[in-house]
Coordinates of C-alpha atoms and ligand atoms in Angstrom, one line a residue:
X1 CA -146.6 -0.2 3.8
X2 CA -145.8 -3.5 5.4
X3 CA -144.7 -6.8 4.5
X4 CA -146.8 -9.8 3.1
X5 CA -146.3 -13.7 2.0
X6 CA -148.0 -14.8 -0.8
X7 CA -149.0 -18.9 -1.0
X8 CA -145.7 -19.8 -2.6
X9 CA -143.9 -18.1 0.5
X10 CA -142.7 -14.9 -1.7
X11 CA -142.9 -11.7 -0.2
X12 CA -144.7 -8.6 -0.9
X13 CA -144.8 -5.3 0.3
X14 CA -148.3 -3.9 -0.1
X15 CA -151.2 -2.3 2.5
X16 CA -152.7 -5.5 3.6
X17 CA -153.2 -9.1 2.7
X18 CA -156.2 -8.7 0.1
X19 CA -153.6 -7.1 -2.3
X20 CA -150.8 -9.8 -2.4
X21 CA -154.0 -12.6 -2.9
X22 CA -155.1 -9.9 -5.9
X23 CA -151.7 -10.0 -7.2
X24 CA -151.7 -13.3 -7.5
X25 CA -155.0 -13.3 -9.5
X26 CA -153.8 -11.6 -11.8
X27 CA -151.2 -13.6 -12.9
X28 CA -152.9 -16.6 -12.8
X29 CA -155.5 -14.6 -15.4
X30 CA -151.7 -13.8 -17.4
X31 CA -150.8 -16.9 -17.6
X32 CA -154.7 -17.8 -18.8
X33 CA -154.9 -15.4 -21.7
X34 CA -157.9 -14.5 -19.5
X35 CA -160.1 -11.3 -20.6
X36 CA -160.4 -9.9 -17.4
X37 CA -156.8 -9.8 -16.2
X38 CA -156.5 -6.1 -17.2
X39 CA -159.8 -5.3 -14.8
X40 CA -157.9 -7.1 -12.0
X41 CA -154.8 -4.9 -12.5
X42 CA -157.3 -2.2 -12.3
X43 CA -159.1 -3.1 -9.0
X44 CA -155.5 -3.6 -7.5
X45 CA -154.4 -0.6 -8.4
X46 CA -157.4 1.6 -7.2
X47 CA -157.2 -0.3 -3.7
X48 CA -153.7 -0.3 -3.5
X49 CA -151.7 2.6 -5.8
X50 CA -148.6 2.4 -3.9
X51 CA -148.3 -1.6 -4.2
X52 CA -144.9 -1.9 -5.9
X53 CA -145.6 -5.0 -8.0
X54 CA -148.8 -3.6 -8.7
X55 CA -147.5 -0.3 -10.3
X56 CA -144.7 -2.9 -12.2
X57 CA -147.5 -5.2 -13.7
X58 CA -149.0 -1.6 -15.3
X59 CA -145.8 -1.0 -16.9
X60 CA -145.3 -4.6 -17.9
X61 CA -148.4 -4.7 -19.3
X62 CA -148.2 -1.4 -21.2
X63 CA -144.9 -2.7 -23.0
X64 CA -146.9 -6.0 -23.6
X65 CA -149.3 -4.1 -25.8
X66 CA -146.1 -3.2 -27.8
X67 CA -147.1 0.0 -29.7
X68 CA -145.2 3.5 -29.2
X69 CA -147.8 5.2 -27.4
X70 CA -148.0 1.9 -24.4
X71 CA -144.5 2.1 -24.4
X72 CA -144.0 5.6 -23.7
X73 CA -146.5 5.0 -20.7
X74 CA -144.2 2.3 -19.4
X75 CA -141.4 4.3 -19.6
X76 CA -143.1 6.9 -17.4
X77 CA -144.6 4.0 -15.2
X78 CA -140.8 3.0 -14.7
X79 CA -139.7 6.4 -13.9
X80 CA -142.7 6.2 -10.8
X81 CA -141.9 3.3 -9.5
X82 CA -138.5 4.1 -9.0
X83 CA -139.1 6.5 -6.7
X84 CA -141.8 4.7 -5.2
X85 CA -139.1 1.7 -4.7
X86 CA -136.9 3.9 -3.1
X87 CA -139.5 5.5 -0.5
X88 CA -141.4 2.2 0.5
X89 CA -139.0 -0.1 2.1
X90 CA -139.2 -2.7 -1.2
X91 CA -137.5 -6.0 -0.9
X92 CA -134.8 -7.3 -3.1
X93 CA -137.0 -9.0 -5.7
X94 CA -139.1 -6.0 -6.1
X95 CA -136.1 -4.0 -6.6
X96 CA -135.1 -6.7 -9.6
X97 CA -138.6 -5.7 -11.2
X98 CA -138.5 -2.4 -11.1
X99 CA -134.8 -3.0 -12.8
X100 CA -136.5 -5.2 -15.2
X101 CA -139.2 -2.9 -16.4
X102 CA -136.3 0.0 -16.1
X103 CA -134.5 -2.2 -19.0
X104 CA -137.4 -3.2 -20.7
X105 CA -138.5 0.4 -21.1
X106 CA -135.9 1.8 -22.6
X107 CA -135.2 -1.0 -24.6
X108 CA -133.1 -3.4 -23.1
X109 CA -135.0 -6.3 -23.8
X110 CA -131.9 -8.6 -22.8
X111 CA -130.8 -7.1 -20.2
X112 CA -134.6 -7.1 -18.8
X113 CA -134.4 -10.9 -19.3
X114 CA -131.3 -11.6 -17.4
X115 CA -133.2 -9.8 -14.6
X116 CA -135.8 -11.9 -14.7
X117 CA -133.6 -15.0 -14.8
X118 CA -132.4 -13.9 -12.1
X119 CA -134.9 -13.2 -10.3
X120 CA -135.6 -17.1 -11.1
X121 CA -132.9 -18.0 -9.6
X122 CA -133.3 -17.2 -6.0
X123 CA -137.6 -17.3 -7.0
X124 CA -138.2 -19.9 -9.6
X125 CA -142.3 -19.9 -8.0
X126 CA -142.7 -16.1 -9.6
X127 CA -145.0 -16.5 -11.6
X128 CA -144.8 -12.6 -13.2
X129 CA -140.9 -13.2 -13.7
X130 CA -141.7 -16.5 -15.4
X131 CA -144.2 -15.6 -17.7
X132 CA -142.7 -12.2 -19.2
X133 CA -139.3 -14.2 -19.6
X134 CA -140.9 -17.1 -21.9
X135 CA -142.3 -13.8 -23.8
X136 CA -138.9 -12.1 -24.5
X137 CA -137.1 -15.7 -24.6
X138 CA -139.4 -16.3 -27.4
X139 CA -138.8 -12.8 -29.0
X140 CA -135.3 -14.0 -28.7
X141 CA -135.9 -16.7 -31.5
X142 CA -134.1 -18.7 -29.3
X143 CA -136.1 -22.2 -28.7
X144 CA -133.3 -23.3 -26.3
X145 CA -134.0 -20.6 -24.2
X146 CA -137.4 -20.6 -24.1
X147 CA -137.4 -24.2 -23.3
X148 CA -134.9 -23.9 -20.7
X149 CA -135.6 -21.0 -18.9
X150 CA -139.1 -23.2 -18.1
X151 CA -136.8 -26.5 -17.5
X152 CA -134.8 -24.5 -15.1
X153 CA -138.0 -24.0 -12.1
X154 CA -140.4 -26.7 -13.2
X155 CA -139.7 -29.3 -10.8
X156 CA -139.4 -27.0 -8.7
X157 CA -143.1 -26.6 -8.6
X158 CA -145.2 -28.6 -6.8
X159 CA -147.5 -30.5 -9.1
X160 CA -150.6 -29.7 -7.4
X161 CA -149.8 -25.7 -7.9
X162 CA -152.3 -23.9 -9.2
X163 CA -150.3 -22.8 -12.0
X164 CA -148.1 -25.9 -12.7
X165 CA -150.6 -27.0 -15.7
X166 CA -149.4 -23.4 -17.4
X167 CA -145.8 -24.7 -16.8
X168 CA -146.2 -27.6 -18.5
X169 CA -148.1 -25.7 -21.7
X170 CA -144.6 -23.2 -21.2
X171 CA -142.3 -26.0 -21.2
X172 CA -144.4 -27.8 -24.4
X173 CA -143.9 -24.9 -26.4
X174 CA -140.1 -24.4 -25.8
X175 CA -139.6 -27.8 -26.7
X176 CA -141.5 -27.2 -29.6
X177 CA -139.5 -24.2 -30.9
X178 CA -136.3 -26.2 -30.2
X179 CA -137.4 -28.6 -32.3
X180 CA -138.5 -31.4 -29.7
X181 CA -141.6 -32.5 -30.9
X182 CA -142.6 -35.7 -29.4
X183 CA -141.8 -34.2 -25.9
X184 CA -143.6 -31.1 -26.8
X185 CA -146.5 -32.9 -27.5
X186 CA -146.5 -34.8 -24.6
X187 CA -146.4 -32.0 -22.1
X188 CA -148.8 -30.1 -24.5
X189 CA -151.4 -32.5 -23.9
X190 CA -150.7 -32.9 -20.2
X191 CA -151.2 -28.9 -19.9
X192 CA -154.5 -29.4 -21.5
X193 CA -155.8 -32.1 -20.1
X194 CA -155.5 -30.8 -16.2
X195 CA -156.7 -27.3 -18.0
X196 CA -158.6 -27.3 -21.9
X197 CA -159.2 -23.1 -21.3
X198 CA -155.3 -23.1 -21.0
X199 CA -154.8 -21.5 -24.8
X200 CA -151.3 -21.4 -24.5
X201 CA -151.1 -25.3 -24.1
X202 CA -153.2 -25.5 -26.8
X203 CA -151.7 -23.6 -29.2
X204 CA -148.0 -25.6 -27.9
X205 CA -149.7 -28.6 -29.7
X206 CA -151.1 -26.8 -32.7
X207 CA -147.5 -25.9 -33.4
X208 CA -146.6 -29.2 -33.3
X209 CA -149.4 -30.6 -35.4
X210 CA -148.2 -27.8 -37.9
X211 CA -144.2 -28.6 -37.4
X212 CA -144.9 -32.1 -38.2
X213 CA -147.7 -31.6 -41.2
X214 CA -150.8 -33.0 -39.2
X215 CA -152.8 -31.0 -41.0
X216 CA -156.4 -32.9 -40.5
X217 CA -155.4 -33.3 -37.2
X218 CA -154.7 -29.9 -35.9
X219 CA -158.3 -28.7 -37.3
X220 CA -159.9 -31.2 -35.3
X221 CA -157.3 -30.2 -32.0
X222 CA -158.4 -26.7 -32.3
X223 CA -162.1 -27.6 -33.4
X224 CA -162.6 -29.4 -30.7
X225 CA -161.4 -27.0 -28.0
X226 CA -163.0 -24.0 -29.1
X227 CA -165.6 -24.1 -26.6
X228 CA -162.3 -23.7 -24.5
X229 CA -160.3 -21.5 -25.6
X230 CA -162.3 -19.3 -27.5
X231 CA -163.1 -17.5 -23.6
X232 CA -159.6 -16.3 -24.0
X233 CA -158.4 -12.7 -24.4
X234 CA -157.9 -11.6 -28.0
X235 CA -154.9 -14.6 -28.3
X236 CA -157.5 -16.9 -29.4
X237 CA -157.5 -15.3 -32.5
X238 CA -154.0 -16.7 -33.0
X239 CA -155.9 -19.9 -32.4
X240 CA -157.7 -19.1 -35.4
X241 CA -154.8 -17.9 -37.3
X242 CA -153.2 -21.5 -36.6
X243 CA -156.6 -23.3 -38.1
X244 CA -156.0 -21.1 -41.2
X245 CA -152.3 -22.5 -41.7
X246 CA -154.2 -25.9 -41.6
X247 CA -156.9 -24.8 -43.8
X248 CA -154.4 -23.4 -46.4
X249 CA -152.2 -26.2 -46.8
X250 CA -155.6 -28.2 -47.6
X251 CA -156.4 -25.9 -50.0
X252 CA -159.7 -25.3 -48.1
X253 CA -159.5 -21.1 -48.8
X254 CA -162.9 -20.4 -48.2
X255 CA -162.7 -21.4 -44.6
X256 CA -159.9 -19.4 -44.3
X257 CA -161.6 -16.1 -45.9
X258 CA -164.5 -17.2 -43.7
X259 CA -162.2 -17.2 -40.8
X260 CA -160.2 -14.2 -41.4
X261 CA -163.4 -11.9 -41.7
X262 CA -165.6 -13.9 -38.6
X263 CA -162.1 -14.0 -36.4
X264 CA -158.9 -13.0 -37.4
X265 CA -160.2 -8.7 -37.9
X266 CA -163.0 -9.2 -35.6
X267 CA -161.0 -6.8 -33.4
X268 CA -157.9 -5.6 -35.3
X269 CA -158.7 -2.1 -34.6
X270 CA -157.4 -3.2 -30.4
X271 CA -154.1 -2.4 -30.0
X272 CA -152.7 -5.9 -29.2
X273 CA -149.8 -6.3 -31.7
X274 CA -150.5 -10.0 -32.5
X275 CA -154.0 -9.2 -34.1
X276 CA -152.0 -7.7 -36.8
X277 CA -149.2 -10.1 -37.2
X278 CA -152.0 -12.5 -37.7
X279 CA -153.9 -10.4 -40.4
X280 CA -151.3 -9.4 -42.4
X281 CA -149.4 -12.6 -42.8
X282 CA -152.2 -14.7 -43.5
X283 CA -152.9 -12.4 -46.5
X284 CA -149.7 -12.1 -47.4
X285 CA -149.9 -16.2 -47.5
X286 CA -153.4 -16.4 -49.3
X287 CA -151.9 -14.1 -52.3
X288 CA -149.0 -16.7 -52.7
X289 CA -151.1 -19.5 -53.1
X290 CA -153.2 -17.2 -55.9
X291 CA -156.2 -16.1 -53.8
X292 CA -158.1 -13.0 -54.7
X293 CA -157.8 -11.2 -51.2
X294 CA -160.0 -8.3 -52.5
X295 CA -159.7 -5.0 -50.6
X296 CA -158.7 -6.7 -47.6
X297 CA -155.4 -4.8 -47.6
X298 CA -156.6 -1.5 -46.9
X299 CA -158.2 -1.3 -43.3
X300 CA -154.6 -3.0 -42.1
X301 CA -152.6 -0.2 -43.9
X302 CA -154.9 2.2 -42.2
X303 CA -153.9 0.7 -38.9
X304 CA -150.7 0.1 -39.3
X305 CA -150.1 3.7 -40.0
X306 CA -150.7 4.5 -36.2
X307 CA -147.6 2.1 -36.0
X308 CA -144.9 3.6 -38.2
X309 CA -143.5 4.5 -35.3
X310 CA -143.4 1.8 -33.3
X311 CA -139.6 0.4 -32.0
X312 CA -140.9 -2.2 -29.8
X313 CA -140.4 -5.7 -31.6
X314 CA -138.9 -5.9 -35.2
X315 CA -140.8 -8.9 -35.9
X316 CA -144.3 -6.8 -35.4
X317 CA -142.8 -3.8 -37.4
X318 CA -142.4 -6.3 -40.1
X319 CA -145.8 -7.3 -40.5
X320 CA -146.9 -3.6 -40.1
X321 CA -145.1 -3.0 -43.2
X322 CA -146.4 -5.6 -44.9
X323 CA -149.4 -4.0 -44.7
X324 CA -148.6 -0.5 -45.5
X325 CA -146.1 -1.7 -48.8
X326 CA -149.6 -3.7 -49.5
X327 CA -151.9 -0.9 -49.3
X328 CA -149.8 0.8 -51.7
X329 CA -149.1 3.6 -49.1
X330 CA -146.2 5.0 -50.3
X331 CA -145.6 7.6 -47.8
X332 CA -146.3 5.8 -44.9
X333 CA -144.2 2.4 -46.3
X334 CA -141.3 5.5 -46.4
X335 CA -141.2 6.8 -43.1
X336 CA -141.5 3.3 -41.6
X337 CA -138.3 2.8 -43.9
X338 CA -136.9 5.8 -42.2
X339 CA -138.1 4.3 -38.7
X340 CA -136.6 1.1 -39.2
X341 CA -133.2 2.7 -40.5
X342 CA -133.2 4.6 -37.0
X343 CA -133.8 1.9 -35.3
X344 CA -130.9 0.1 -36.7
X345 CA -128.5 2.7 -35.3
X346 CA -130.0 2.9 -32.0
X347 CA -128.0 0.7 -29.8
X348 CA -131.2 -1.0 -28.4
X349 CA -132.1 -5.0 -28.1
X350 CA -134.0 -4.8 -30.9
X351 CA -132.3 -2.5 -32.8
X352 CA -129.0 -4.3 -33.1
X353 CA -131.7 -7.3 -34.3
X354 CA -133.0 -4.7 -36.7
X355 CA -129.4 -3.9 -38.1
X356 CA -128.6 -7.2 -38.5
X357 CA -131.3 -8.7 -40.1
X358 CA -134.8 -7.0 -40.3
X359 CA -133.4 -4.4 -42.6
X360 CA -132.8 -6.9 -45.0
X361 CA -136.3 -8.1 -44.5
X362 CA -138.0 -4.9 -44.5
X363 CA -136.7 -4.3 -48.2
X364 CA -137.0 -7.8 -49.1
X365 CA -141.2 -7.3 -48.6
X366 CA -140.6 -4.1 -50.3
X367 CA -139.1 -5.4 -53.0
X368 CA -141.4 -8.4 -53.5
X369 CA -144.5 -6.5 -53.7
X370 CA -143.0 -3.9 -56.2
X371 CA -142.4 -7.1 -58.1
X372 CA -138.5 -7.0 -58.4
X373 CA -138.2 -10.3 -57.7
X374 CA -134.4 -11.2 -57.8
X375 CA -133.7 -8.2 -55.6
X376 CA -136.3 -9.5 -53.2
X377 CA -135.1 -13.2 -52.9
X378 CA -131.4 -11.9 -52.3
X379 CA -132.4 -9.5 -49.2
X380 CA -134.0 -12.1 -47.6
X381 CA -131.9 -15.0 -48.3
X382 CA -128.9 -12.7 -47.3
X383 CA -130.4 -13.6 -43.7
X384 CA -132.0 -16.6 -44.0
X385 CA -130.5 -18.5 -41.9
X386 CA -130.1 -15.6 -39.0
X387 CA -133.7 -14.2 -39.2
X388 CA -134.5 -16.5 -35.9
X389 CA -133.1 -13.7 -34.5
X390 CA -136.6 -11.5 -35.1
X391 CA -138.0 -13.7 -32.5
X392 CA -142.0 -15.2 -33.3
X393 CA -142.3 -18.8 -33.4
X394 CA -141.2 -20.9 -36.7
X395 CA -144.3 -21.0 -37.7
X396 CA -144.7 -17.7 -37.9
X397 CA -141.5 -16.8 -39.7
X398 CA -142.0 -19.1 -42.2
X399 CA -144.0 -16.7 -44.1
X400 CA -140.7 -14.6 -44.8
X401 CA -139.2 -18.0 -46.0
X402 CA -142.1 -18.6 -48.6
X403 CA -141.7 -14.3 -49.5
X404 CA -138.3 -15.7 -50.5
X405 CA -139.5 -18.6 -52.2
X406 CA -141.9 -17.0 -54.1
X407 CA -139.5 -14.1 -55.4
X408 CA -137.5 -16.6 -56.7
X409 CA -139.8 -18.3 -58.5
X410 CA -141.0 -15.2 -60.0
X411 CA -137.5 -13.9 -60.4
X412 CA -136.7 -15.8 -63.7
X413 CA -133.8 -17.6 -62.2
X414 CA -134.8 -21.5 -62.5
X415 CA -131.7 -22.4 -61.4
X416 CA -132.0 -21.0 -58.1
X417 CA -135.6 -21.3 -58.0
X418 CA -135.2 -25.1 -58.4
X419 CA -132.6 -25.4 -55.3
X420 CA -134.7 -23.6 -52.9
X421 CA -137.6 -25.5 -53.5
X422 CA -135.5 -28.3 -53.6
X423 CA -134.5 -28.1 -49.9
X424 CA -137.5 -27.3 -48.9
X425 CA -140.1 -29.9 -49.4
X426 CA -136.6 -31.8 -48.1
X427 CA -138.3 -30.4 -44.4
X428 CA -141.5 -29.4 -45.6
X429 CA -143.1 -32.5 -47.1
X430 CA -145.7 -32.1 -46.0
X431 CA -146.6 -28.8 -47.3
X432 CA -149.0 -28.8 -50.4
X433 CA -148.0 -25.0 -51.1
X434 CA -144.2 -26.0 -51.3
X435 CA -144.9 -29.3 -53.5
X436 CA -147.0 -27.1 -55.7
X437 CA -144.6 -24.3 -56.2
X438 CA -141.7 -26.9 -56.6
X439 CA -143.8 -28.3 -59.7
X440 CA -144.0 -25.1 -61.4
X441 CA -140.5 -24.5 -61.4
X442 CA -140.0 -27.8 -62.8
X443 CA -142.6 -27.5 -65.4
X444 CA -140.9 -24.1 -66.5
X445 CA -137.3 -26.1 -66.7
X446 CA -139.0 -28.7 -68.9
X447 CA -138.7 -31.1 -66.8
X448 CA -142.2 -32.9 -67.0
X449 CA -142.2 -36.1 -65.1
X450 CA -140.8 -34.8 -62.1
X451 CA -143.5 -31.8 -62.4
X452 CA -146.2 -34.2 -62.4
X453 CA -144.7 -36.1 -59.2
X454 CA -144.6 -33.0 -57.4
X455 CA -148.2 -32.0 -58.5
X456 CA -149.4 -35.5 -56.9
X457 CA -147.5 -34.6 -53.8
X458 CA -149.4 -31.5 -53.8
X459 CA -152.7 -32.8 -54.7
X460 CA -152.0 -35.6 -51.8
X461 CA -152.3 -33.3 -49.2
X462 CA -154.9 -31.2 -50.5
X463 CA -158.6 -31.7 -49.3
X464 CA -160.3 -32.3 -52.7
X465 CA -157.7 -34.8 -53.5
Ligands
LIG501 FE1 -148.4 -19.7 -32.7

């Protein structure tokens, strides 16, 4: 094994050249959603085995899959390439990986970020580093972090970089999360104008067009890119998922049924976690606004019972037990319980998360959908204001916000049903679900006029209005 330079002037210790160039193909097809990066991986590894950051990117990739079975394979991967570190003359960075996916494996997502940080530090042009810390950044719920771990090498990179136009889409969406939306917006549109197939820019902006309640204009963002992004891997169904959120708070619910069947489970049986998180929260959301799902339910609690034992990301857990409590499978909605209460107590990244506030949204869900509504809104407005900590973007969260909404409403308590609507349109004006939910409470406190107001809000936003 010698030693090789990559474009950026990083080094590499692999058996010639052709694998550093390889390596550096593949995360450019990373940071591209691209289909084919997991053939890549494969080529490099069948020319190269012994390649270090080859054998890294395997177990990196296996944890990005996020199910028990990928993760058990990284954890094995890890145990490798420790040994293989130690025999092949590796250089400091790749020493710093192989910590990383050490951490990451058995658990540690936070202390796998630091490592990547710091590998940032001393190598703000690596590009692996970069990309996998925005990921646990974001499963930090942390938009400062995500925003600044970008802000941190960005202009460090030369603008005519091959990968700079990803930067900018990475930089748009951390400013998104932390609630900068003009600037977001800005670097969104940069991102996709050097690059329209760059989905992750793309979907920056469709976060703000759905933070800021531009509805009509989001549709016609994602509409028109489609041609674009629609070559990526299966994170363009997120794309899809984001049209939905549009559709819905338009009222347009066929498109979105049409959507979910076309799109959204064209695939769901892959094991990519974010297929899921996609189906089950959309449903969840349809059945608030009084759509007749049908049987749509039951092929996602038949998957997500290959996940009840899944300790990878709470926020995915979640929407796997959405699922399961909505398929009305009782045993498996119990041993995910049982999983979950495990999880709590075992000392892990997540797990402390999991202790401290996905417990309380576990049985919030589970309590919603057995209809005991007042238990249900207290769980989940016990951490309502800490469940950032479950990572996903605010968009996606939100969903727990409205299971919290909705219990209340249903709960009886008009009171309190009043005050959390109340607050809500204050920063959700723009949503047609909120305005429409706020009405009913008000109609059920007798309090007419103001009902009728908030129906007009409603029907203002809606499509047919
Ligand atoms: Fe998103």
């Amino acid at each position: 094994m010698k030693h090789y330079f990559d474009p950026d002037g990083i080094e590499f210790t692999a058996d010639c050249q052709e694998s550093v160039d390889t390596f550096n193909s593949l995360v450019d097809a990373y940071m591209g959603f691209r289909p084919e990066t997991g053939n890549i991986l494969k080529s490099l590894l069948k020319a190269d085995p012994d390649m270090p950051m080859a054998l890294c990117a395997k177990g990196y990739f296996a944890k990005l899959i996020g199910s028990a079975s990928h993760s058990e394979r990284a954890l094995a991967i890890a145990e490798k390439l420790k040994t293989l570190l130690n025999t092949c003359n590796a250089n400091s960075r790749e020493q710093l990986h192989g910590q990383a996916l050490d951490q990451w494996s058995r658990g540690n997502l936070d202390l796998a970020t630091e490592v990547w940080e710091q590998i940032l530090v001393r190598w703000p042009l690596d590009g692996m580093a970069l990309k996998l810390s925005h990921f646990t950044h974001f499963y930090s719920g942390d938009g400062r972090r995500t925003r600044d771990s970008i802000a941190r090498v960005l202009p460090l990179w030369e603008k005519d970089h091959r990968n700079y136009g990803y930067l900018l889409g990475m930089y748009s969406f951390g400013l998104e999360e932390a609630g900068e939306y003009l600037e977001a917006e800005r670097y969104g549109r940069m991102a996709v104008e050097r690059n329209p197939s760059d989905s992750w820019s793309v979907h920056a902006v469709a976060h703000v067009m759905e933070m800021t309640g531009r509805h009509v204009e989001g549709i016609e963002w994602i509409e028109a890119l489609k041609p674009h992004w629609s070559r990526a891997n299966n994170f363009r169904f997120h794309l899809y998922w984001h049209q939905c959120l549009f559709h819905i708070e338009r009222g347009e619910f066929n498109e979105v049924l049409s959507i979910y069947d076309e799109q959204i489970v064209s695939d769901i049986e892959s094991e990519f976690y974010l297929d899921m998180c996609n189906a089950t929260s959309l449903l969840w959301r349809l059945e608030m606004c009084g759509i007749d799902i049908g049987d749509r339910w039951g092929r996602l609690a038949q998957i997500s019972k290959g996940h009840i034992n899944d300790t990878d990301l709470i926020f995915t857990s979640l929407h796997y037990l959405m699922a399961l409590i909505s398929g009305n499978d009782e045993e498996g909605v119990e041993r995910m319980m049982q999983t979950i209460g495990n999880w709590a107590i075992d000392g892990s990244t997540q797990g402390k998360v999991t202790a401290e506030v996905g417990i309380s949204l576990a049985e919030g869900l589970f309590h919603a959908r057995n209809k005991q509504y007042r238990l249900a809104m207290e769980k989940i407005e016990s951490v309502r204001y800490t469940m950032d900590l479950i990572g996903g973007s605010k968009a996606q969260r939100d969903v727990f916000h409205m299971i919290m909404l909705d219990a209340a409403k249903a709960s009886g308590n008009h009171y309190k049903a009043r005050a959390l609507f109340t607050d809500r349109i204050s920063h959700k004006a723009h949503s047609n679900w909120s305005w429409q939910g706020y009405s009913e409470i008000l109609s059920a406190m007798g309090w007419e006029k103001m009902a009728a107001e908030a129906t007009q809000s409603a029907m203002a936003i809606r499509a047919d209005s």
